[in-house]
Amino acid sequence: MARAQRELHLNIGLNTTGYIEPAWRHGATRLEDINDPNFYLEIARLAHQGRFDALFLSDHPALRTGANTRPFHTIDPLILLTHLAAQVPDIGLVATMSTTYNSPYNLARRAQSVDVMSGGRLIVNMVSSFNPDVAANFGAEPLPPRKARYDRANEFLDVVKQLWTSWTPGAKPAPDGQFWEASTGAPIDFKGEYFSIKGPLNVPVSPQRHPVIAQAGGSESGIAFAARHGEIIYANVLSRQAGQAFRAKLNAKAVEFGRDPAEILLVPGLVPFVADTREEALRLHERLHGAANEEELLAQFLRQFGLDPARIDPDKVLTAEEVMPDPEQGGALGFLLGMVELLRHEELTPRQAIRRSAGHHRAVIGTPEEVAEAIIDLWQDGTVDGYTVQPPRIREDTQIFVEKVIPILQSRGVFRDAYRSGETIRERYGLTAV
Amino acid sequence: MARAQRELHLNIGLNTTGYIEPAWRHGATRLEDINDPNFYLEIARLAHQGRFDALFLSDHPALRTGANTRPFHTIDPLILLTHLAAQVPDIGLVATMSTTYNSPYNLARRAQSVDVMSGGRLIVNMVSSFNPDVAANFGAEPLPPRKARYDRANEFLDVVKQLWTSWTPGAKPAPDGQFWEASTGAPIDFKGEYFSIKGPLNVPVSPQRHPVIAQAGGSESGIAFAARHGEIIYANVLSRQAGQAFRAKLNAKAVEFGRDPAEILLVPGLVPFVADTREEALRLHERLHGAANEEELLAQFLRQFGLDPARIDPDKVLTAEEVMPDPEQGGALGFLLGMVELLRHEELTPRQAIRRSAGHHRAVIGTPEEVAEAIIDLWQDGTVDGYTVQPPRIREDTQIFVEKVIPILQSRGVFRDAYRSGETIRERYGLTAV
């Protein structure tokens, strides 16, 4: 990874009302907005004005219909991002896709199509899916166990990468009287445990040859997958120590796979609560979680980890063991481990811990200056390479971040003032050409 | 189907270099164009200027690499059409998709996403796939037999239609303090022979509730599928008599399924060869097929039907039996039956027959006036509802058609001068709301 100067990278989450479920009550986003292309176009233009690296869309192919929910995953990410990329230049596109509920050829083709159409701006965030509601939309079989999902995911990426580079139209000139040299598209004849695929892909290499690969999982299987295939890691890192421990584990695994750890960038989630004063920001943090005050926020936090608020002293140190999830559980294990890792490395009371995470990602609460400082802090020493900013309220908090936090990051000289014309997202991230 | 006045409908094919394989030699389209978004944008804008109903993309998820080929199916149709729809208003979008090599939930979601993003402009052209090269990109299993493919296709559409209408966000107001009324999304709990899918879809109904359904197959299974699910039929109809026979068969089947035949529109392929004089147009027709003269075109035609040019008198009537394909063959049977149906209803010599079809669809050869007359002819008496124009050379022949043929159709009062603002493609086709 050869670049003159290390850069801060910032993606921004774009899902429906914003990252924090109850926060919509304090925002202007309404049901009619969340499937309106012009709504997303407005946010994407704001993000472009803020010079974000990329728009990020998480995804589950299922509609959650429980009480007190709001739809969080609706329009297909590749379709929405294609629509936006056609109208907003420069900005990258992160689309989340399941390796469990797609076929490699179709996914490779669609993703490469977006990468070609957008001029090399696509990042695919590969997930193995963990939700039984998703499984039920794809047949009578239950969700495969985690290990089988990750085994499939690994082979899935092996074959997809081969497909992505199977047709290079310009590799040889067309013979006389022919439209093209057909041998520039070569079969891959892949035969694995899960997939048998002939190829070549009928979409050519893109301006960055193929999409950048992002990965989110923080479980052991997730880290192994990240080390083998990931280039951008969207994990939940709640402290310097936890980040460095995660990074060390990831690097060791990457070396096992023969990869240069410098080719794997850490861009964890970050949930900003920004106001003119720190006091206001703390109240905003409570309010956007649907809590009237700190005590309600505390109770909510403890219940989330299966703890009884009546039996826990909010001012006594909480141990990692107390918040440890059952490793056999079916959910997004990596997500729940963020708090465990935080408490392993720092002594924190519940009253302190509640201010460190929001929706499992790192919470930063304060004035624009404090938030900018917090962002620079873990970036400066290389703990992280940047963040995937998840605005609690999509419209309001994106606007505040772009108008108040970004200019500080720019004035400190750590964040770009302008896009470099025509660069691919792989170039922007300083990743080596594939 | 209640509308004041019958309208002529015209779609336009948009695949790579144009419909006729060797025609690229006489056009300006080059290899670097066929994966260039701006190239397609230029054609789409031309089509919009011509007031076409919709852009049409056929598809196979495989790269043909034989000698004398050119890539014909590259960028994923839904991705390319989303890219174009974001920049070109009004015009509809026909995306071809396989029911054999997709899962219903993913396909339903992606298609509905495009329909929502485009304001209700999507038509899905459902095909069951017939190409062993495609099968090899989706596993070790060979292509299922035609009957199994169509059985699956029928159930596929049953479930997809249920998914498309499973979430109507505006159906009930949100309860106090809630973002939405979650019961507006209802599980479909589909359990069929091929699919088991819970639902609801996480994309809501679109401005036209769901995409219009097109279908192409002309085999018996294809006609049954069209009668059950199709709204726009892209068949190959080479004469009035053949068209009326096809229509009668389709109508009878539709009635069996309890459908109103008036809800099924026939919009067959049409390949125009337009020049200032009829003589020039005949030479263009030969040249674009890579034939130096009529004799070469004749030989090409006979070989296509497995006939020996040395043993056939080009001026003696050709019978339907002589061009009958093996019904057990694996290819696109319906396509090959077009010539059979033509010869069943008209006495034609090979020298006459070669001027009636191009790439299995109806060829129209002549001056702009003659081509316009030929289009109006079969439309006027209701044999067809319009055509899917397949320009032999994508750029040149689209331009000639838009600049010379469309104005004649407009001056005769059979084709629109302008789009009606905000209308869905379902409304444009005069189909009843679903």
Coordinates of N, CA, C and O in Angstrom, one line a residue, chain A residues 17 24-25 29-31 34-35 37 59-71 73-80 82-83 86-87 101-103 105-106 109-110 113-114 116-117 133 136-140 167 169 177-180 182 185 196-204, chain B residues 17 24-25 29-31 34-35 37 59-71 73-80 82-83 86-87 101-103 105-106 109-110 113-114 116-117 133 136-140 167 169 177-180 182 185 196-204:
Chain A
T17 N -34.4 5.5 8.0 CA -34.6 6.7 8.8 C -33.3 7.0 9.6 O -33.2 8.0 10.3
W24 N -36.1 8.2 14.9 CA -37.0 8.9 13.9 C -38.0 9.8 14.5 O -38.5 10.8 13.9
R25 N -38.3 9.6 15.8 CA -39.3 10.4 16.4 C -38.8 11.9 16.6 O -39.6 12.8 16.8
T29 N -37.9 12.5 8.9 CA -38.1 11.4 7.9 C -39.4 10.7 8.2 O -39.6 10.2 9.3
R30 N -40.2 10.5 7.1 CA -41.5 9.9 7.3 C -41.6 8.6 6.4 O -40.7 8.4 5.5
L31 N -42.6 7.8 6.6 CA -42.7 6.6 5.9 C -42.7 6.8 4.4 O -42.1 6.0 3.7
I34 N -38.9 6.8 2.8 CA -37.9 5.7 2.9 C -37.9 4.8 1.6 O -37.0 4.0 1.5
N35 N -38.9 5.0 0.7 CA -38.9 4.3 -0.6 C -38.9 5.4 -1.7 O -39.2 5.0 -2.8
P37 N -37.0 7.7 -4.2 CA -35.6 7.9 -4.8 C -35.1 9.3 -4.5 O -33.9 9.5 -4.3
D59 N -27.9 -4.5 4.8 CA -29.0 -5.2 4.1 C -29.4 -6.5 4.8 O -28.5 -7.3 5.2
H60 N -30.7 -6.7 4.8 CA -31.3 -8.1 5.0 C -32.4 -8.2 4.1 O -33.3 -7.3 4.0
P61 N -32.5 -9.3 3.3 CA -33.6 -9.5 2.4 C -34.9 -10.0 3.2 O -35.3 -11.1 3.0
A62 N -35.4 -9.2 4.1 CA -36.6 -9.6 4.8 C -37.2 -8.3 5.4 O -36.4 -7.4 5.7
L63 N -38.5 -8.3 5.6 CA -39.1 -7.1 6.2 C -39.4 -7.4 7.7 O -40.2 -8.3 8.0
R64 N -38.8 -6.6 8.6 CA -39.1 -6.8 10.0 C -40.4 -6.2 10.3 O -40.6 -5.0 10.0
T65 N -41.3 -6.9 10.9 CA -42.6 -6.3 11.1 C -43.0 -6.3 12.6 O -44.2 -6.2 12.9
G66 N -42.0 -6.4 13.5 CA -42.4 -6.3 14.9 C -42.9 -5.0 15.4 O -42.8 -4.0 14.7
A67 N -43.4 -4.9 16.6 CA -43.8 -3.7 17.2 C -42.6 -2.8 17.4 O -41.5 -3.2 17.7
N68 N -42.9 -1.5 17.4 CA -41.8 -0.5 17.7 C -40.6 -0.6 16.7 O -39.5 -0.2 17.0
T69 N -40.8 -1.2 15.5 CA -39.8 -1.2 14.5 C -40.0 -0.1 13.5 O -41.1 0.5 13.5
R70 N -39.1 0.1 12.6 CA -39.3 0.8 11.4 C -38.5 0.0 10.3 O -37.6 -0.6 10.6
P71 N -39.0 0.0 9.1 CA -38.3 -0.7 8.0 C -36.9 -0.1 7.9 O -36.7 1.1 7.8
H73 N -34.4 -2.1 5.9 CA -33.8 -2.6 4.7 C -34.9 -2.7 3.7 O -35.7 -3.7 3.8
T74 N -35.0 -1.9 2.7 CA -36.1 -2.0 1.7 C -35.5 -2.1 0.3 O -35.2 -3.2 -0.1
I75 N -35.4 -1.0 -0.4 CA -34.9 -1.1 -1.8 C -33.6 -1.9 -1.9 O -32.7 -1.7 -1.1
D76 N -33.5 -2.7 -2.9 CA -32.2 -3.5 -3.1 C -31.0 -2.6 -3.2 O -31.0 -1.6 -3.9
P77 N -30.0 -2.8 -2.4 CA -28.8 -1.9 -2.3 C -28.2 -1.6 -3.7 O -27.9 -0.5 -4.0
L78 N -28.0 -2.7 -4.5 CA -27.4 -2.4 -5.8 C -28.2 -1.5 -6.7 O -27.7 -0.7 -7.4
I79 N -29.5 -1.7 -6.6 CA -30.4 -0.9 -7.4 C -30.4 0.5 -6.9 O -30.3 1.5 -7.7
L80 N -30.6 0.7 -5.6 CA -30.6 2.1 -5.1 C -29.3 2.8 -5.4 O -29.2 3.9 -5.8
T82 N -27.1 2.2 -7.8 CA -27.0 2.4 -9.2 C -27.7 3.7 -9.6 O -27.3 4.6 -10.3
H83 N -28.9 3.8 -9.0 CA -29.8 5.0 -9.2 C -29.0 6.2 -8.8 O -29.0 7.3 -9.5
A86 N -25.8 7.2 -10.9 CA -26.0 7.8 -12.2 C -26.2 9.3 -12.1 O -26.1 10.0 -13.0
Q87 N -26.5 9.8 -10.8 CA -26.8 11.2 -10.7 C -25.8 11.9 -9.8 O -25.8 13.2 -9.8
Y101 N -27.5 -16.5 0.3 CA -28.8 -16.5 -0.4 C -28.6 -15.8 -1.8 O -29.5 -15.2 -2.3
N102 N -27.5 -16.0 -2.4 CA -27.3 -15.6 -3.8 C -26.5 -16.7 -4.5 O -25.8 -17.5 -3.9
S103 N -26.6 -16.8 -5.8 CA -25.7 -17.6 -6.6 C -24.5 -16.8 -7.0 O -24.6 -15.6 -7.4
Y105 N -22.6 -16.6 -9.7 CA -22.6 -16.0 -11.1 C -23.5 -14.8 -11.1 O -23.1 -13.7 -11.6
N106 N -24.7 -14.9 -10.6 CA -25.6 -13.7 -10.6 C -25.0 -12.6 -9.8 O -25.1 -11.4 -10.2
R109 N -22.1 -11.0 -11.5 CA -22.5 -10.2 -12.7 C -23.1 -8.9 -12.3 O -22.8 -7.9 -12.9
R110 N -24.0 -8.9 -11.4 CA -24.7 -7.7 -11.0 C -23.7 -6.7 -10.4 O -23.7 -5.5 -10.7
S113 N -21.5 -5.3 -13.0 CA -22.2 -4.4 -13.8 C -22.3 -3.0 -13.2 O -22.1 -2.0 -13.8
V114 N -22.5 -3.0 -11.9 CA -22.6 -1.7 -11.1 C -21.2 -1.1 -11.1 O -21.0 0.1 -11.3
V116 N -18.8 -1.4 -13.4 CA -18.6 -0.9 -14.7 C -19.4 0.4 -14.9 O -18.9 1.4 -15.4
M117 N -20.7 0.4 -14.6 CA -21.6 1.5 -14.8 C -21.1 2.8 -14.0 O -21.3 3.9 -14.5
D133 N -35.6 -15.1 9.6 CA -36.6 -14.5 8.8 C -36.1 -14.4 7.3 O -36.9 -14.5 6.4
A136 N -36.3 -18.0 5.8 CA -37.6 -18.4 5.4 C -38.1 -17.8 4.1 O -39.1 -18.2 3.5
N137 N -37.4 -16.8 3.6 CA -37.7 -16.2 2.3 C -37.0 -17.0 1.1 O -37.2 -16.6 0.0
F138 N -36.2 -18.0 1.5 CA -35.4 -18.7 0.5 C -35.6 -20.2 0.6 O -34.6 -20.9 0.3
G139 N -36.7 -20.6 1.1 CA -37.0 -22.1 1.1 C -37.3 -22.6 2.5 O -37.4 -21.8 3.5
A140 N -37.6 -23.9 2.6 CA -38.0 -24.5 3.8 C -36.9 -24.8 4.8 O -37.1 -25.1 5.9
W167 N -12.9 -11.9 -18.0 CA -13.1 -11.3 -19.4 C -12.4 -9.9 -19.4 O -12.9 -9.0 -18.7
P169 N -11.7 -7.5 -22.2 CA -11.9 -7.3 -23.7 C -10.7 -6.7 -24.4 O -10.4 -7.0 -25.5
G177 N -11.4 -8.5 -39.3 CA -12.7 -8.8 -39.7 C -13.6 -9.3 -38.6 O -14.7 -9.7 -38.8
Q178 N -13.0 -9.4 -37.4 CA -13.8 -9.9 -36.2 C -14.1 -8.7 -35.3 O -13.4 -7.7 -35.3
F179 N -15.2 -8.8 -34.6 CA -15.6 -7.7 -33.7 C -14.7 -7.7 -32.4 O -14.4 -6.6 -31.9
W180 N -14.2 -8.8 -32.0 CA -13.4 -8.9 -30.8 C -12.6 -10.2 -30.8 O -12.8 -11.1 -31.7
A182 N -12.4 -13.3 -29.1 CA -13.2 -14.0 -28.1 C -12.5 -14.7 -27.0 O -13.0 -14.9 -25.9
G185 N -12.2 -13.7 -23.2 CA -13.1 -14.2 -22.1 C -12.8 -15.7 -22.0 O -12.9 -16.5 -23.0
S196 N -20.0 -25.3 -8.8 CA -19.5 -25.7 -10.1 C -19.9 -24.7 -11.1 O -21.1 -24.6 -11.4
I197 N -18.9 -23.9 -11.6 CA -19.3 -22.8 -12.5 C -18.3 -22.7 -13.6 O -17.0 -22.7 -13.4
K198 N -18.8 -22.6 -14.8 CA -17.9 -22.7 -16.0 C -17.4 -21.3 -16.4 O -16.2 -21.2 -16.6
G199 N -18.2 -20.3 -16.4 CA -17.7 -19.0 -16.8 C -17.4 -19.0 -18.3 O -17.7 -20.0 -19.0
P200 N -16.8 -17.9 -18.9 CA -16.5 -16.7 -18.2 C -17.7 -15.8 -17.8 O -18.8 -16.1 -18.3
L201 N -17.5 -14.8 -17.0 CA -18.5 -13.8 -16.7 C -18.8 -13.0 -18.0 O -17.9 -12.7 -18.7
N202 N -20.1 -12.7 -18.2 CA -20.4 -11.9 -19.4 C -20.4 -10.4 -19.1 O -20.9 -9.6 -19.9
V203 N -19.7 -10.0 -18.1 CA -19.4 -8.6 -17.8 C -17.9 -8.4 -17.7 O -17.3 -9.2 -17.0
P204 N -17.3 -7.5 -18.4 CA -15.8 -7.4 -18.4 C -15.3 -6.8 -17.1 O -16.0 -6.3 -16.2
Chain B
T17 N -24.4 -4.3 -30.1 CA -24.2 -3.7 -31.4 C -25.5 -3.6 -32.3 O -25.5 -3.1 -33.4
W24 N -22.7 -5.3 -37.5 CA -21.7 -4.3 -36.8 C -20.7 -3.8 -37.8 O -20.1 -2.7 -37.7
R25 N -20.4 -4.7 -38.8 CA -19.3 -4.3 -39.8 C -19.7 -3.0 -40.6 O -18.9 -2.4 -41.2
T29 N -20.4 1.2 -34.1 CA -20.3 0.7 -32.7 C -19.1 -0.3 -32.6 O -18.9 -1.2 -33.4
R30 N -18.3 0.0 -31.6 CA -17.1 -0.7 -31.4 C -17.1 -1.4 -30.0 O -17.9 -1.1 -29.2
L31 N -16.1 -2.3 -29.8 CA -16.0 -3.1 -28.6 C -16.1 -2.2 -27.4 O -16.7 -2.5 -26.4
I34 N -19.7 -1.2 -26.1 CA -20.8 -2.0 -25.6 C -20.9 -2.2 -24.1 O -21.8 -2.8 -23.6
N35 N -19.9 -1.7 -23.4 CA -20.0 -1.7 -21.9 C -19.8 -0.3 -21.4 O -19.5 -0.1 -20.2
P37 N -21.5 3.1 -20.3 CA -22.8 3.6 -19.9 C -23.3 4.8 -20.8 O -24.5 4.9 -21.1
D59 N -31.7 -11.2 -22.7 CA -30.6 -11.5 -21.9 C -30.3 -13.0 -21.8 O -31.3 -13.8 -21.9
H60 N -29.1 -13.4 -21.7 CA -28.6 -14.7 -21.2 C -27.5 -14.5 -20.3 O -26.5 -13.7 -20.7
P61 N -27.5 -15.1 -19.1 CA -26.3 -14.9 -18.2 C -25.1 -15.8 -18.6 O -24.8 -16.8 -17.9
A62 N -24.6 -15.6 -19.8 CA -23.4 -16.3 -20.3 C -22.8 -15.5 -21.4 O -23.5 -14.7 -22.1
L63 N -21.5 -15.7 -21.5 CA -20.7 -15.0 -22.6 C -20.5 -16.0 -23.7 O -19.8 -17.0 -23.6
R64 N -21.0 -15.7 -24.9 CA -20.8 -16.5 -26.1 C -19.4 -16.2 -26.6 O -19.1 -15.0 -26.9
T65 N -18.6 -17.2 -26.8 CA -17.2 -16.9 -27.3 C -16.9 -17.6 -28.6 O -15.7 -17.8 -28.9
G66 N -17.9 -18.0 -29.3 CA -17.6 -18.7 -30.6 C -17.0 -17.7 -31.7 O -17.0 -16.5 -31.5
A67 N -16.5 -18.3 -32.7 CA -16.0 -17.5 -33.8 C -17.1 -16.7 -34.5 O -18.3 -17.1 -34.5
N68 N -16.8 -15.6 -35.1 CA -17.8 -14.7 -35.8 C -18.9 -14.2 -34.9 O -20.0 -13.9 -35.4
T69 N -18.7 -14.2 -33.6 CA -19.8 -13.7 -32.7 C -19.4 -12.3 -32.3 O -18.3 -11.8 -32.6
R70 N -20.3 -11.7 -31.6 CA -20.0 -10.5 -30.8 C -20.8 -10.6 -29.6 O -21.8 -11.2 -29.5
P71 N -20.3 -10.0 -28.4 CA -21.0 -10.2 -27.2 C -22.4 -9.5 -27.4 O -22.5 -8.4 -27.9
H73 N -25.0 -10.0 -24.8 CA -25.6 -9.8 -23.5 C -24.5 -9.6 -22.5 O -23.8 -10.6 -22.1
T74 N -24.4 -8.4 -22.0 CA -23.3 -8.1 -21.1 C -23.8 -7.6 -19.7 O -24.2 -8.3 -18.9
I75 N -23.9 -6.2 -19.6 CA -24.3 -5.6 -18.4 C -25.7 -6.2 -17.9 O -26.6 -6.3 -18.7
D76 N -25.8 -6.5 -16.7 CA -27.1 -7.0 -16.1 C -28.2 -6.0 -16.5 O -28.2 -4.8 -16.3
P77 N -29.3 -6.5 -17.2 CA -30.4 -5.6 -17.7 C -31.0 -4.7 -16.6 O -31.2 -3.5 -16.9
L78 N -31.2 -5.2 -15.4 CA -31.8 -4.3 -14.4 C -30.9 -3.2 -14.0 O -31.3 -2.1 -13.7
I79 N -29.6 -3.5 -13.9 CA -28.6 -2.5 -13.6 C -28.5 -1.5 -14.7 O -28.6 -0.2 -14.4
L80 N -28.4 -1.9 -15.9 CA -28.3 -1.0 -17.0 C -29.5 -0.1 -17.1 O -29.5 1.1 -17.3
T82 N -31.7 0.6 -14.7 CA -31.8 1.6 -13.6 C -30.9 2.8 -13.8 O -31.3 3.9 -13.6
H83 N -29.7 2.5 -14.4 CA -28.8 3.6 -14.7 C -29.4 4.5 -15.7 O -29.3 5.8 -15.6
A86 N -32.6 6.6 -14.4 CA -32.2 7.7 -13.5 C -31.9 9.0 -14.3 O -32.0 10.1 -13.8
Q87 N -31.7 8.8 -15.6 CA -31.3 10.0 -16.4 C -32.2 10.3 -17.6 O -32.1 11.4 -18.1
Y101 N -32.9 -19.6 -13.2 CA -31.6 -19.4 -12.5 C -31.7 -18.1 -11.6 O -30.8 -17.4 -11.5
N102 N -32.9 -17.9 -11.0 CA -33.0 -16.9 -10.0 C -33.9 -17.5 -8.9 O -34.6 -18.5 -9.1
S103 N -33.8 -16.9 -7.7 CA -34.7 -17.3 -6.6 C -35.8 -16.2 -6.6 O -35.6 -15.0 -6.9
Y105 N -37.6 -14.7 -4.3 CA -37.5 -13.5 -3.5 C -36.6 -12.5 -4.0 O -36.9 -11.3 -4.1
N106 N -35.3 -12.9 -4.4 CA -34.4 -12.0 -4.9 C -34.9 -11.3 -6.2 O -34.7 -10.1 -6.3
R109 N -37.6 -8.8 -5.4 CA -37.2 -7.7 -4.7 C -36.4 -6.7 -5.7 O -36.7 -5.5 -5.7
R110 N -35.6 -7.3 -6.5 CA -34.8 -6.4 -7.4 C -35.7 -5.7 -8.4 O -35.6 -4.5 -8.7
S113 N -37.8 -3.1 -6.8 CA -36.9 -2.0 -6.4 C -36.8 -1.0 -7.7 O -36.9 0.2 -7.5
V114 N -36.6 -1.6 -8.8 CA -36.5 -0.8 -10.1 C -37.8 -0.2 -10.4 O -37.9 1.0 -10.8
V116 N -40.1 0.7 -8.3 CA -40.3 1.9 -7.3 C -39.4 3.0 -7.7 O -39.8 4.2 -7.8
M117 N -38.1 2.8 -8.0 CA -37.1 3.8 -8.3 C -37.5 4.5 -9.6 O -37.2 5.7 -9.7
D133 N -25.0 -23.3 -22.0 CA -23.9 -22.5 -21.5 C -24.4 -21.7 -20.2 O -23.6 -21.4 -19.4
A136 N -24.4 -24.1 -17.2 CA -23.1 -24.4 -16.7 C -22.5 -23.3 -15.8 O -21.5 -23.5 -15.1
N137 N -23.2 -22.2 -15.8 CA -22.8 -21.1 -14.9 C -23.5 -21.2 -13.6 O -23.3 -20.3 -12.7
F138 N -24.4 -22.1 -13.5 CA -25.2 -22.2 -12.2 C -25.2 -23.6 -11.6 O -26.1 -24.0 -11.0
G139 N -24.1 -24.3 -11.8 CA -24.0 -25.6 -11.2 C -23.7 -26.7 -12.2 O -23.6 -26.5 -13.4
A140 N -23.6 -28.0 -11.6 CA -23.2 -29.1 -12.4 C -24.4 -29.7 -13.1 O -24.2 -30.5 -14.0
W167 N -46.7 -5.9 0.6 CA -46.5 -4.7 1.5 C -47.0 -3.4 0.8 O -46.5 -3.0 -0.1
P169 N -47.5 0.1 2.2 CA -47.3 0.9 3.4 C -48.5 1.9 3.7 O -48.8 2.1 4.9
G177 N -47.6 7.2 17.8 CA -46.3 6.9 18.3 C -45.5 5.9 17.6 O -44.4 5.6 17.9
Q178 N -46.1 5.3 16.5 CA -45.4 4.3 15.7 C -45.0 4.9 14.4 O -45.6 5.9 13.9
F179 N -43.9 4.4 13.8 CA -43.4 4.9 12.5 C -44.4 4.4 11.4 O -44.6 5.1 10.4
W180 N -44.9 3.2 11.5 CA -45.8 2.6 10.5 C -46.7 1.6 11.1 O -46.5 1.2 12.3
A182 N -47.2 -2.0 11.0 CA -46.4 -3.1 10.5 C -47.2 -4.2 9.8 O -46.7 -4.9 9.0
G185 N -47.5 -5.0 5.9 CA -46.7 -6.0 5.3 C -47.1 -7.4 5.9 O -47.0 -7.6 7.1
S196 N -40.9 -22.5 -1.2 CA -41.5 -22.3 0.1 C -41.0 -20.9 0.6 O -39.8 -20.8 0.8
I197 N -41.9 -19.9 0.6 CA -41.4 -18.6 0.9 C -42.4 -17.9 1.8 O -43.6 -17.8 1.6
K198 N -41.8 -17.3 2.9 CA -42.6 -16.7 3.9 C -43.1 -15.3 3.6 O -44.3 -15.0 3.7
G199 N -42.2 -14.4 3.1 CA -42.6 -13.0 2.9 C -42.8 -12.3 4.2 O -42.6 -12.9 5.3
P200 N -43.3 -11.1 4.2 CA -43.6 -10.3 3.0 C -42.3 -9.8 2.3 O -41.2 -10.0 2.9
L201 N -42.5 -9.2 1.1 CA -41.3 -8.6 0.5 C -41.0 -7.3 1.2 O -41.9 -6.6 1.7
N202 N -39.7 -7.0 1.3 CA -39.3 -5.8 2.0 C -39.2 -4.6 1.0 O -38.5 -3.6 1.3
V203 N -39.8 -4.7 -0.1 CA -40.0 -3.6 -1.0 C -41.5 -3.4 -1.2 O -42.2 -4.4 -1.5
P204 N -42.0 -2.1 -1.1 CA -43.5 -1.9 -1.1 C -44.0 -2.0 -2.6 O -43.2 -2.0 -3.5

